[in-house]
Coordinates of C-alpha atoms and ligand atoms in Angstrom, one line a residue:
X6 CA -17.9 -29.9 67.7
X7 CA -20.5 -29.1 70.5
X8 CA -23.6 -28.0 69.4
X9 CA -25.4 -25.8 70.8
X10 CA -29.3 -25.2 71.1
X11 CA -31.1 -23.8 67.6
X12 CA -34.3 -22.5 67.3
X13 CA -36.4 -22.5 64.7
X14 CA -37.8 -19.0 62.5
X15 CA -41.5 -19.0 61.2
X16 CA -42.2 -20.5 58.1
X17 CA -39.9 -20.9 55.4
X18 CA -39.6 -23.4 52.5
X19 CA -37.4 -26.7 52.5
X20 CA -35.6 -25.9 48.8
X21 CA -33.8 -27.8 46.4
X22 CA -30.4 -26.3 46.9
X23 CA -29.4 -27.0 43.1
X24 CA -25.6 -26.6 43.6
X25 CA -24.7 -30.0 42.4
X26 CA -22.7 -29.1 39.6
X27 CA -20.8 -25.8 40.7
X28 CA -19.6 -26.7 44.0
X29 CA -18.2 -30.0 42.8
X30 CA -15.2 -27.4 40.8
X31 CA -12.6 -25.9 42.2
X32 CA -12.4 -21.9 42.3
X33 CA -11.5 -20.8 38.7
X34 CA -10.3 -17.5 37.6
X35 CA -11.3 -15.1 35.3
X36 CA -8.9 -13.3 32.8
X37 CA -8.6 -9.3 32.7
X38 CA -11.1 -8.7 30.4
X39 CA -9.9 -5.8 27.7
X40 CA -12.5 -3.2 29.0
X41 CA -13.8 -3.0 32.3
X42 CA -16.6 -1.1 33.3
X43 CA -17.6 0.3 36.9
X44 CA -20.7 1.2 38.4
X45 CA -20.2 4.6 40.8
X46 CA -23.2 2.8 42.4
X47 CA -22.3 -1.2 43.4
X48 CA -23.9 -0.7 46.7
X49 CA -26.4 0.8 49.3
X50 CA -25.8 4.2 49.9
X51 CA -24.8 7.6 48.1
X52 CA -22.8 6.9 44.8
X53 CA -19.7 7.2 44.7
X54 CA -18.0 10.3 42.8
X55 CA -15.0 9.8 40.3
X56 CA -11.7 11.3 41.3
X57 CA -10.0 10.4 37.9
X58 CA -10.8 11.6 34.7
X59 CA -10.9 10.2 31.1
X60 CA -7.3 9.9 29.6
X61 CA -5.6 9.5 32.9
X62 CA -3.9 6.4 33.1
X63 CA -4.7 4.1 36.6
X64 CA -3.1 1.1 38.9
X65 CA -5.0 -2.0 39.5
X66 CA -6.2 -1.1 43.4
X67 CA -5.6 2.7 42.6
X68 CA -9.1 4.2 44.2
X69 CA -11.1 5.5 41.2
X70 CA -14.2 7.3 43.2
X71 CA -14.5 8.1 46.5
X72 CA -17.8 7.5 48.5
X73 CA -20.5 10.0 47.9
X74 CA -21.4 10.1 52.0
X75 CA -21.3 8.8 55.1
X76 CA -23.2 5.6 53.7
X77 CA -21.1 5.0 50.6
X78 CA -18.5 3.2 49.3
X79 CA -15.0 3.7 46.8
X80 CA -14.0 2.4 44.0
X81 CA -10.8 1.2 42.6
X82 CA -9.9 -0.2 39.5
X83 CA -9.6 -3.7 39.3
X84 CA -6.9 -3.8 36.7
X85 CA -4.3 -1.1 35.5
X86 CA -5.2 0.9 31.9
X87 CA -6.8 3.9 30.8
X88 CA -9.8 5.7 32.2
X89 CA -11.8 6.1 28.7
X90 CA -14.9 7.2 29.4
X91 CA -17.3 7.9 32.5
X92 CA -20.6 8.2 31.3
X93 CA -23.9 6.2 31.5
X94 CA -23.9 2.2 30.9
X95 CA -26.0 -0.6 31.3
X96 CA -25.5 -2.2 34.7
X97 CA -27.1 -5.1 36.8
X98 CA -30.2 -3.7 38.6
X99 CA -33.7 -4.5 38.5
X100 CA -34.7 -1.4 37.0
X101 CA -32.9 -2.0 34.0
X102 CA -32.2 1.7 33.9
X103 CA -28.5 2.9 33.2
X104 CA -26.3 4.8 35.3
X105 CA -22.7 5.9 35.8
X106 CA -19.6 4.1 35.0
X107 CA -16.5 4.4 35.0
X108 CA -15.1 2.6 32.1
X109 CA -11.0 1.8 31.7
X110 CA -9.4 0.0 28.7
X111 CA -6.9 -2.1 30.0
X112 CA -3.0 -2.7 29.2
X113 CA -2.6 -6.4 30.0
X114 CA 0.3 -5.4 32.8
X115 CA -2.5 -5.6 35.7
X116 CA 0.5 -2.8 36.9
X117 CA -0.4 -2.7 41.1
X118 CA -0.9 0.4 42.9
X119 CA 1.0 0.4 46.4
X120 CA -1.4 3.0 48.2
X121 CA -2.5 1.4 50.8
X122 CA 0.3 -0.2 53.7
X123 CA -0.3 -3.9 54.4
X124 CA -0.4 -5.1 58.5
X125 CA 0.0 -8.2 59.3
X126 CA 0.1 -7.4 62.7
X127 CA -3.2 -5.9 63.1
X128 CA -3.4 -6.8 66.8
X129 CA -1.5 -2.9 66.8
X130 CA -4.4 -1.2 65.5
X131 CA -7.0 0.5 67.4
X132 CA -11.0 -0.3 66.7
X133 CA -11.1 3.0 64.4
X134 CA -7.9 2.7 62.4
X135 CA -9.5 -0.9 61.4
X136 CA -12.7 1.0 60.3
X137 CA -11.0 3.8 58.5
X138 CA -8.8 0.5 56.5
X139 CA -12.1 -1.0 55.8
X140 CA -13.4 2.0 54.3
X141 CA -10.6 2.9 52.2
X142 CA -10.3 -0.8 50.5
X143 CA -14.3 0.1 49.6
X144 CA -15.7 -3.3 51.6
X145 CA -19.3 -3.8 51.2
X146 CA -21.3 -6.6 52.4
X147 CA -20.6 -9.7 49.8
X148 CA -23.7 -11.8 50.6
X149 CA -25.7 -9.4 48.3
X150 CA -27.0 -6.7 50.3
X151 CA -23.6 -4.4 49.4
X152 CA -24.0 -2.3 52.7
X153 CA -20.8 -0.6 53.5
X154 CA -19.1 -2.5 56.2
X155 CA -16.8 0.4 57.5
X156 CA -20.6 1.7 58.6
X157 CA -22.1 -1.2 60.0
X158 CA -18.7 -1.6 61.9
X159 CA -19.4 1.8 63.2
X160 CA -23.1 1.1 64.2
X161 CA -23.4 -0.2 67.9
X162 CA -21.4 -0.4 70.9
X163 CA -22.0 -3.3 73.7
X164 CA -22.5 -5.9 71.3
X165 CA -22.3 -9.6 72.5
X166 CA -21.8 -11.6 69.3
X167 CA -19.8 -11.1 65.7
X168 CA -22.4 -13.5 63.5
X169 CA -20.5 -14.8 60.1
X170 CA -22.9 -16.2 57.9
X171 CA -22.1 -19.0 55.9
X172 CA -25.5 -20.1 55.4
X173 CA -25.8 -18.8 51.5
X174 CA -29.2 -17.1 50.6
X175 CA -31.2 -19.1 48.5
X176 CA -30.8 -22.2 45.9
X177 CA -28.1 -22.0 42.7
X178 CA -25.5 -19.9 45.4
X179 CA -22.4 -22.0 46.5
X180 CA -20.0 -19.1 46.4
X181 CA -19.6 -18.4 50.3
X182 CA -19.4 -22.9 50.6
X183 CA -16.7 -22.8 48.0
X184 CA -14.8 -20.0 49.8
X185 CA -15.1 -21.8 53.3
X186 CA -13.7 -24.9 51.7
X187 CA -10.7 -23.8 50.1
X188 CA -9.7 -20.8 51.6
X189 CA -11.2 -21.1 55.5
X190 CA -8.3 -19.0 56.9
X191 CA -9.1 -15.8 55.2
X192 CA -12.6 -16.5 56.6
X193 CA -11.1 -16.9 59.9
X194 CA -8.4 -13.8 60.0
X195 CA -11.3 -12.0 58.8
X196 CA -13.1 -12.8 61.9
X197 CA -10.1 -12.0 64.4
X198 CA -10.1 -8.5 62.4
X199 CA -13.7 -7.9 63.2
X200 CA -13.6 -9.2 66.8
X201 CA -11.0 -6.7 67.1
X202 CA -12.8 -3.4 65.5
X203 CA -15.6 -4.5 67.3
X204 CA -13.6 -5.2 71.0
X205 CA -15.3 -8.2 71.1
X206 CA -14.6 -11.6 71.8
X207 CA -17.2 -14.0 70.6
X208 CA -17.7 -15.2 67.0
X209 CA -19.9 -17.4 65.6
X210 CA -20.0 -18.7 62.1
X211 CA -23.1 -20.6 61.0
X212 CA -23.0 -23.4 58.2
X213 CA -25.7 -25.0 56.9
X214 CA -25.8 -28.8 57.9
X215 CA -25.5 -29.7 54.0
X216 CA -22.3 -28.8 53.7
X217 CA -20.1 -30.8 55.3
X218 CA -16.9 -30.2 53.9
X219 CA -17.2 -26.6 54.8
X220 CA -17.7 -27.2 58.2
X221 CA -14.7 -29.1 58.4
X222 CA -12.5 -27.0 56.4
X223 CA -13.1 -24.4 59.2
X224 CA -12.5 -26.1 62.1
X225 CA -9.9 -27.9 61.1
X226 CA -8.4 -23.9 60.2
X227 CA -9.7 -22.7 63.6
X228 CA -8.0 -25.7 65.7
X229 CA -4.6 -25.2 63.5
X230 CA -4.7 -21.6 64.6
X231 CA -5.8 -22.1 67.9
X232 CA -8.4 -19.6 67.9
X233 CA -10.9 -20.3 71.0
X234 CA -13.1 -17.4 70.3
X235 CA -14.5 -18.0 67.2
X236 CA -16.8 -21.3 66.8
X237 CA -18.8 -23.3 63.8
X238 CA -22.5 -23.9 64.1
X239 CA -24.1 -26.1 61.7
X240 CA -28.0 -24.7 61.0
X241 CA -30.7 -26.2 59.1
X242 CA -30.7 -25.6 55.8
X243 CA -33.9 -23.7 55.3
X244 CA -34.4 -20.8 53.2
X245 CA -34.5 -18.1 53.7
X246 CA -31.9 -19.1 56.7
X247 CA -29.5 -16.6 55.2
X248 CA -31.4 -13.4 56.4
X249 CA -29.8 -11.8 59.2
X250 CA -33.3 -12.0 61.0
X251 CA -33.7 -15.6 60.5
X252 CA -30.3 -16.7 61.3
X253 CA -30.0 -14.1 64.5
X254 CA -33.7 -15.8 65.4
X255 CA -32.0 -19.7 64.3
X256 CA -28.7 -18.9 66.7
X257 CA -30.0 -16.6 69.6
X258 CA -34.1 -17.5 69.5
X259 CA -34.0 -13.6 69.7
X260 CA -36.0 -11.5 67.3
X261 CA -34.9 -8.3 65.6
X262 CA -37.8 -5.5 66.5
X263 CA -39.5 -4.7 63.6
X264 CA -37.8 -1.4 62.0
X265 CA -35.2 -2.2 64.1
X266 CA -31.4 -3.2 63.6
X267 CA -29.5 -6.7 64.7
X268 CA -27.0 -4.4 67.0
X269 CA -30.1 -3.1 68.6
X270 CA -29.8 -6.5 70.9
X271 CA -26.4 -6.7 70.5
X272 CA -25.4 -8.6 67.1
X273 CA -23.7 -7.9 64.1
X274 CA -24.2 -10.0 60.9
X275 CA -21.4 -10.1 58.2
X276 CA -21.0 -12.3 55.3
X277 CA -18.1 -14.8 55.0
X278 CA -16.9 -13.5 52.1
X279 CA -17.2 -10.1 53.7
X280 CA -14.9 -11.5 56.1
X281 CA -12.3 -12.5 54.0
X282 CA -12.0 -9.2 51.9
X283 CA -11.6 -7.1 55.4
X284 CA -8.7 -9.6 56.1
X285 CA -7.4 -9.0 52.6
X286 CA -7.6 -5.0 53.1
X287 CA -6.0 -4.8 56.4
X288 CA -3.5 -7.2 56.6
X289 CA -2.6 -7.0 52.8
X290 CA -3.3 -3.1 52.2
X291 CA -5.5 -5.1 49.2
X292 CA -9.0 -3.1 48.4
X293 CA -12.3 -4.8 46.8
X294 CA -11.4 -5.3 43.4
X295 CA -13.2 -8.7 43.2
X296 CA -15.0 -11.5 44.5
X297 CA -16.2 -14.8 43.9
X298 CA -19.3 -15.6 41.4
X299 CA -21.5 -18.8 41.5
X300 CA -22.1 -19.5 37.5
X301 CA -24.4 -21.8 37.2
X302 CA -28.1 -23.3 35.4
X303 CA -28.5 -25.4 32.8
X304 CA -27.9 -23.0 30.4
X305 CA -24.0 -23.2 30.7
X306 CA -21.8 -26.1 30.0
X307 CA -19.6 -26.0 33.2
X308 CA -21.1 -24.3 35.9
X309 CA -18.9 -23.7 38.6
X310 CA -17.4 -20.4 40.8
X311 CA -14.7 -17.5 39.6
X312 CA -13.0 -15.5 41.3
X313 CA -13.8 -12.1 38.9
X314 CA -12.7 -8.9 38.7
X315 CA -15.2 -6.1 39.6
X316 CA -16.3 -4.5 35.8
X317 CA -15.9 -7.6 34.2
X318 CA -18.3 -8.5 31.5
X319 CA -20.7 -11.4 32.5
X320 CA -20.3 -12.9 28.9
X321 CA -16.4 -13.8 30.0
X322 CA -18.0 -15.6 32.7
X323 CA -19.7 -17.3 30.9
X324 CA -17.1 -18.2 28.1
X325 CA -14.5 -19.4 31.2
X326 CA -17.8 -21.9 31.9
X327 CA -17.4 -23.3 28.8
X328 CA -20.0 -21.2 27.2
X329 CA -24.0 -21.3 26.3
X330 CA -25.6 -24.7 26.2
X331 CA -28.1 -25.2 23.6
X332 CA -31.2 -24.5 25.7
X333 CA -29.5 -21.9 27.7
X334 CA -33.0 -19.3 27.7
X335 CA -32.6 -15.9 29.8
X336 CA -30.2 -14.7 32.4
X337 CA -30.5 -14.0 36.2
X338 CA -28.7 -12.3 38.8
X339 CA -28.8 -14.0 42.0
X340 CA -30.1 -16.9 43.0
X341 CA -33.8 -18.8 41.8
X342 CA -35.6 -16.9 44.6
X343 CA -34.8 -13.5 44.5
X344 CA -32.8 -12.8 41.3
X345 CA -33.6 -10.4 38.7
X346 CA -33.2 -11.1 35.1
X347 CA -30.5 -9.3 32.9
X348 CA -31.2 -7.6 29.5
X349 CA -27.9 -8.7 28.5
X350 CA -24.2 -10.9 29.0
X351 CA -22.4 -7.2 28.6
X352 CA -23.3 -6.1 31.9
X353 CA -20.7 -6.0 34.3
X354 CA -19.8 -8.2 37.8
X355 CA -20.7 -5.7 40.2
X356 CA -20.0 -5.9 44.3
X357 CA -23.0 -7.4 44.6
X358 CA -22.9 -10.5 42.1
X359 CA -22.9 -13.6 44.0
X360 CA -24.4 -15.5 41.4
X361 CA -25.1 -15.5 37.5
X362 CA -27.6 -18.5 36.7
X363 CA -27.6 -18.7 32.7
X364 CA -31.3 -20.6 33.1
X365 CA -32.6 -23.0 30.3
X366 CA -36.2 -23.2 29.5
X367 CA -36.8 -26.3 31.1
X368 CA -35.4 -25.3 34.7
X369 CA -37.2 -22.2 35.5
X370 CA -40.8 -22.5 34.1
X371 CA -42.9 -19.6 33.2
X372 CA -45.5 -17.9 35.7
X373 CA -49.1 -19.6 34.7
X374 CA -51.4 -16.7 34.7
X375 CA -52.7 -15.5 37.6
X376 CA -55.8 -15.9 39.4
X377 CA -57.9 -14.2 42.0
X378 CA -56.8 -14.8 45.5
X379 CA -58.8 -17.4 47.5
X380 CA -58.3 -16.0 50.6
X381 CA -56.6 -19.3 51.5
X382 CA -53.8 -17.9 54.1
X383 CA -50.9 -20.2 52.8
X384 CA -48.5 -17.0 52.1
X385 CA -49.0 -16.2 55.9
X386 CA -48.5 -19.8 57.1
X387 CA -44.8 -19.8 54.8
X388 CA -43.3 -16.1 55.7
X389 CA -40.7 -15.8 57.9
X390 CA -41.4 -12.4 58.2
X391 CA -44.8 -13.5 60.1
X392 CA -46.7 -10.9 57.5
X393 CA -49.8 -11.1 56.2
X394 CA -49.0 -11.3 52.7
X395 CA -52.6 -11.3 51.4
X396 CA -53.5 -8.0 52.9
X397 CA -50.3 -6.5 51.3
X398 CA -51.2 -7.9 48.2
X399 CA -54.8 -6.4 48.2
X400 CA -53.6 -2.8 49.9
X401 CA -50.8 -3.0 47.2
X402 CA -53.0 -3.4 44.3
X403 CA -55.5 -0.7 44.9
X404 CA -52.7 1.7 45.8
X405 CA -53.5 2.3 49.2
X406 CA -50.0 3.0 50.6
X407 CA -51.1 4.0 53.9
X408 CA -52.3 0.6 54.8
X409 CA -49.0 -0.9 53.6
X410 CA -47.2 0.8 56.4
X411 CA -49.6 -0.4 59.0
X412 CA -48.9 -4.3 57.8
X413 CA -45.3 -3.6 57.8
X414 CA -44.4 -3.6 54.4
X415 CA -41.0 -2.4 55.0
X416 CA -40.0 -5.7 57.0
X417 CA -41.0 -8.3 54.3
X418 CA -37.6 -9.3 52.8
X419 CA -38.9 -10.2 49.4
X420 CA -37.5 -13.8 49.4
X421 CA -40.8 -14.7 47.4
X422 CA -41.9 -17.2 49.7
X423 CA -45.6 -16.3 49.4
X424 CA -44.9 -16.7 45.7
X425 CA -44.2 -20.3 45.8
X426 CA -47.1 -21.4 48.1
X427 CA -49.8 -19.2 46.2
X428 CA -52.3 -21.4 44.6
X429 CA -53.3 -18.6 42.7
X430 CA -50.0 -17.8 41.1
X431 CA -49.7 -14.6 42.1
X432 CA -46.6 -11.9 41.6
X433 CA -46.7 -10.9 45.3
X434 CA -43.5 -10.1 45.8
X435 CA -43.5 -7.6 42.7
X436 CA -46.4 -6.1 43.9
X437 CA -44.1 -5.3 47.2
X438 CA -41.2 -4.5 45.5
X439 CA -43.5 -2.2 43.4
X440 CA -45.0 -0.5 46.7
X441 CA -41.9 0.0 48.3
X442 CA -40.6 2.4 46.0
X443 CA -44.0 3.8 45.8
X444 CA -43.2 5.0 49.1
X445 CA -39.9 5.8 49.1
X446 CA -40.7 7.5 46.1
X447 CA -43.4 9.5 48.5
X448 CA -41.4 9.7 51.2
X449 CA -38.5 11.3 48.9
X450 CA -41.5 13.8 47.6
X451 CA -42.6 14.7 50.6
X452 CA -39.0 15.3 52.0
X453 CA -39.1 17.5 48.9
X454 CA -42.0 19.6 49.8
X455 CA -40.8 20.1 53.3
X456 CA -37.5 21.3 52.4
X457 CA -38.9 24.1 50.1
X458 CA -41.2 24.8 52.8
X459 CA -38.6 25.1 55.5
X460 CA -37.1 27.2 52.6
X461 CA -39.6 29.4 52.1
X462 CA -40.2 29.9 55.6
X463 CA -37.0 30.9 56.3
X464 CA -36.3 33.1 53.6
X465 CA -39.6 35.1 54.5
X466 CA -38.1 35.4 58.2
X467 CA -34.8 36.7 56.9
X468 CA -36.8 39.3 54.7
X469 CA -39.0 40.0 57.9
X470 CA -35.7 40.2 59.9
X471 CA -34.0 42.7 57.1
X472 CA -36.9 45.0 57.1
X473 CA -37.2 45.0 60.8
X474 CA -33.5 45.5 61.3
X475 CA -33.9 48.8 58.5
X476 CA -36.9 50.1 60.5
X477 CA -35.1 50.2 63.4
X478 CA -32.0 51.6 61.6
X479 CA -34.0 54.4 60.1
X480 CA -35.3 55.3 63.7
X481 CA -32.4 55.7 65.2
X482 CA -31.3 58.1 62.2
X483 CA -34.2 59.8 62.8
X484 CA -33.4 60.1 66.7
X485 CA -29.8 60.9 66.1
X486 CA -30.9 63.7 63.5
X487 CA -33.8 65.2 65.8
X488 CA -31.1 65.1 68.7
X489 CA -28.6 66.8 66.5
X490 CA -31.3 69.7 65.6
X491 CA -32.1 69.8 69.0
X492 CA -28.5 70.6 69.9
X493 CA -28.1 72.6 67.4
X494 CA -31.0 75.3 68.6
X495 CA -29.9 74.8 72.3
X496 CA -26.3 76.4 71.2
X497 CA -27.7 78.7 69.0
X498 CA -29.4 80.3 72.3
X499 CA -26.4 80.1 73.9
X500 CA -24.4 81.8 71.1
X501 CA -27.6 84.3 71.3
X502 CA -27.8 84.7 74.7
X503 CA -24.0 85.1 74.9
X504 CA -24.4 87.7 72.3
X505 CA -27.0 89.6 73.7
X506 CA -25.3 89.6 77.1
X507 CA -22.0 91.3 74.9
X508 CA -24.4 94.3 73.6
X509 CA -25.5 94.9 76.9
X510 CA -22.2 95.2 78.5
X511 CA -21.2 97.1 75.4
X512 CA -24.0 99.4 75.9
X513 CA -23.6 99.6 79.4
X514 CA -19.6 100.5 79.0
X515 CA -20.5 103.5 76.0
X516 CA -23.0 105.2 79.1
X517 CA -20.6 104.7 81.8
X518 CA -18.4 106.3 79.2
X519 CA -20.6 109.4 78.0
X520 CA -21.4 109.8 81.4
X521 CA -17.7 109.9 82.7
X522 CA -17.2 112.7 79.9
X523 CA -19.8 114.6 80.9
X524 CA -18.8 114.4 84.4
X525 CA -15.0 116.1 83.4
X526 CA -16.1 118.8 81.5
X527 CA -14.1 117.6 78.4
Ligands
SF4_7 S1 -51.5 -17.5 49.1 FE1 -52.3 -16.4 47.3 S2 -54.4 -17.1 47.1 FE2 -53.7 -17.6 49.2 S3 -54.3 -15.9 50.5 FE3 -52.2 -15.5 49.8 S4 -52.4 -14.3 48.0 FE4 -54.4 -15.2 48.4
SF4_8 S1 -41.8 -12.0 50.1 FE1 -42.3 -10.8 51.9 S2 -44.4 -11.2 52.4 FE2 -43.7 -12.8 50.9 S3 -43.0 -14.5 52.3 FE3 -41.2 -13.2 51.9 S4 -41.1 -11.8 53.5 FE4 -43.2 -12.6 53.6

């Protein structure tokens, strides 16, 4: 393998990866659980809306919701049963907050729907035929994110480079390392399908230089295949390498403009696992229905990675691990970085669950309390966003959300960086998570306020425009009447006149007469 020339982000920690124990297993599978339940919301974007209703009986693959908008994604039932419910149910989020589900009691036959026609030979299919497939089979991005990939497909022309990143996100993940290693061609087919609803020709698929076995998995797939377009690049393994940003910055040495996009200088970013689930859609008519799951910690006796079905309770995860250890302590989804905890093992895998960690006390310690900042600059040194995470702290606290926009809040990626390095112990990234929807939350109001305006403003116009249009309506009934009266007297003279001028003659024939009489004598 030729290597070719890295570059290096801005800050960034060196991190125990912690996959020791996981990626040593083989993929294992999950059983149908007896209830599923669905999230209309398992990514970024509109939720979706149900097209089934309870009591209706539904294929595994059968769509179950369509997307809600342009950015959205559908859903389809991961096993076949009976749609029981669709109401509100706990589901993974950091808000903790409930929200719509779709929830389906299953029959055990895992009966398949047949809606959607396999290709094999995609090579047929135009760029937006593969973009409509995408769409239908509900593919979101599987590194986390869960952006609609049908969209981001959609988003740029002229691009020079398909990036698949294999470098996973932060430490505890080994779900994208185990995928490479054992199923590389999926990976790989996935890629050919992307070059092609791209119409591009270049792929790259970075690897972190850990993991070996992945590396060669791939391109011992790629050389079996003969594929020339797509190539391995082995990248350092830093965190937070797996941000587009970082790893577009790693590959290119290009940077992504702040508020700006990767296609905006001509790259597109996709997950490997993303990859493999376009490949399954297209040439296998398959939709998202699952994915793989790191389970891991210290907490559970056999950590390793599932492939799960989407709705399935976290707790059977947990049980095909071997169950709870003894010390096992609280539950996160995602990785040690940027994880959030979960309330409870019911909740269900969701398209975004790359990783359940099932922590014991001893591995993650508690936050010490927190201190006053000392002004000491570290967080700035360590973020690859090149932020100043100080001042966001300090504009964040006292609520001055004007500010935040002016250090370009919006482009920290909360990968808690600052949070490591603080010697004060300091929840930074919370307080950014917190601003941020402070501001959307503003931003959302102030949308609000405008709309009614422009509401208001243009029913006031209409009501101006009615009474105008009856004023003017009125007048020219009042024209047309006046006119009409007009007329009216004009023929009445006439009439009169015409009248008159009869009497006359009339008068004028009796005298000619009386006069005639006279004249004979009679
Ligand atoms: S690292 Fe912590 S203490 Fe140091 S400047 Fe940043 S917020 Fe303040
Ligand atoms: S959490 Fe945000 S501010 Fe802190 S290091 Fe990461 S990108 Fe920078």
């Amino acid at each position: 393998m030729s290597q070719p020339q890295l570059w290096r982000f801005h800050g960034g920690l060196k991190l125990d990866p912690r996959t020791a124990g996981p990626a040593g297993e083989p993929i294992g599978l999950v059983p149908v659980p007896k209830r599923l339940v669905l999230p209309l919301s398992q990514h970024v974007g509109q939720p979706a809306e149900p097209v089934v209703s309870p009591g209706e009986r539904v294929l595994k693959g059968q769509p179950i919701a369509r997307p809600g908008g342009y950015i959205g994604a559908k859903v389809h039932a991961s096993s076949s049963g009976t749609v029981v419910e669709i109401a509100d149910h706990a589901v993974p989020h950091p808000s903790g907050l409930a929200a719509p589900c779709i929830v389906i009691e299953t029959d055990g036959l895992d009966e398949a729907w047949s809606g959607y026609e396999p290709v094999p030979e995609f090579a047929s299919l135009s760029a937006a035929d593969l973009r409509a497939r995408v769409r239908a089979a509900g593919v979101v991005g599987l590194g986390g994110a869960a952006f609609p990939t049908a969209v981001k497909l959609g988003a740029g022309s002229g691009l020079k480079l398909l990036i698949l990143n294999g470098a996973e996100c932060e430490p505890y993940i080994c779900c994208d390392e185990l995928l490479l290693r054992e199923r590389p061609e999926s990976v790989l087919t996935g890629a050919q399908v992307l070059l092609q609803a791209l119409e591009i020709d270049r792929c790259c698929i970075a690897v972190e230089d850990d993991k070996p076995r992945a590396r060669e998995a791939l391109e011992n797939a790629i050389a079996a295949m003969g594929e020339s377009r797509i190539e391995v690049v082995a990248v350092p393994a830093i965190y937070p390498e797996g941000g587009e940003r970082q790893l577009i910055k790693v590959l290119t040495g290009e940077e992504v403009p702040a508020r700006g996009v990767p296609p905006d200088i001509g790259y597109l970013c996709q997950n490997v696992g993303t990859a493999a689930a376009v490949a399954r859609a297209v040439l296998h008519g398959e939709p998202l229905i699952s994915r793989i799951v790191t389970v891991t910690g210290g907490g559970v006796v056999r950590p390793r990675n599932l492939e799960v079905r989407l709705g399935t309770p976290m707790a059977d995860l947990v049980q095909a691990c071997g169950g709870y250890t003894e010390g096992a302590d609280h539950l996160l989804m995602g990785g040690a970085m940027m994880g959030f905890p979960l309330a409870e093992d019911s909740l269900p895998v969701i398209k975004a669950t790359n990783c359940v960690v099932v922590a014991s006390r001893e591995e993650i310690r508690p936050r010490q309390p927190a201190m006053p900042c000392i002004r000491c600059g570290e967080g700035a040194e360590i973020c690859p966003a090149q932020l100043l995470p100080q001042q966001l702290y300090w504009h964040a606290r006292a609520g001055e959300l004007d500010q935040l926009d002016e250090f370009h809040l919006f482009d920290c990626i909360e990968c808690g960086c600052c949070d490591v390095v603080c010697p004060s112990q300091l929840p930074l990234t919370q307080y950014f998570r917190y601003a941020k929807t402070e501001l959307w939350a503003r931003d959302r109001d102030r949308i609000r306020s405008d709309l009614a305006r422009e509401r208001f403003e243009a029913r006031q116009e209409r009501l101006e425009a009615e009474q105008a249009a009856r004023k003017r309506r009125l007048e020219e009934k009042t024209r047309a009447a006046e006119k009409t009266r007009g007329d009216e007297a004009a023929r009445k003279a006439l009439i009169d006149d015409a009248l008159e001028r009869v009497q006359a003659r009339r008068a004028r024939d009796e005298d000619a007469e009386g006069n005639d009489d006279a004249g004979s004598g009679r």
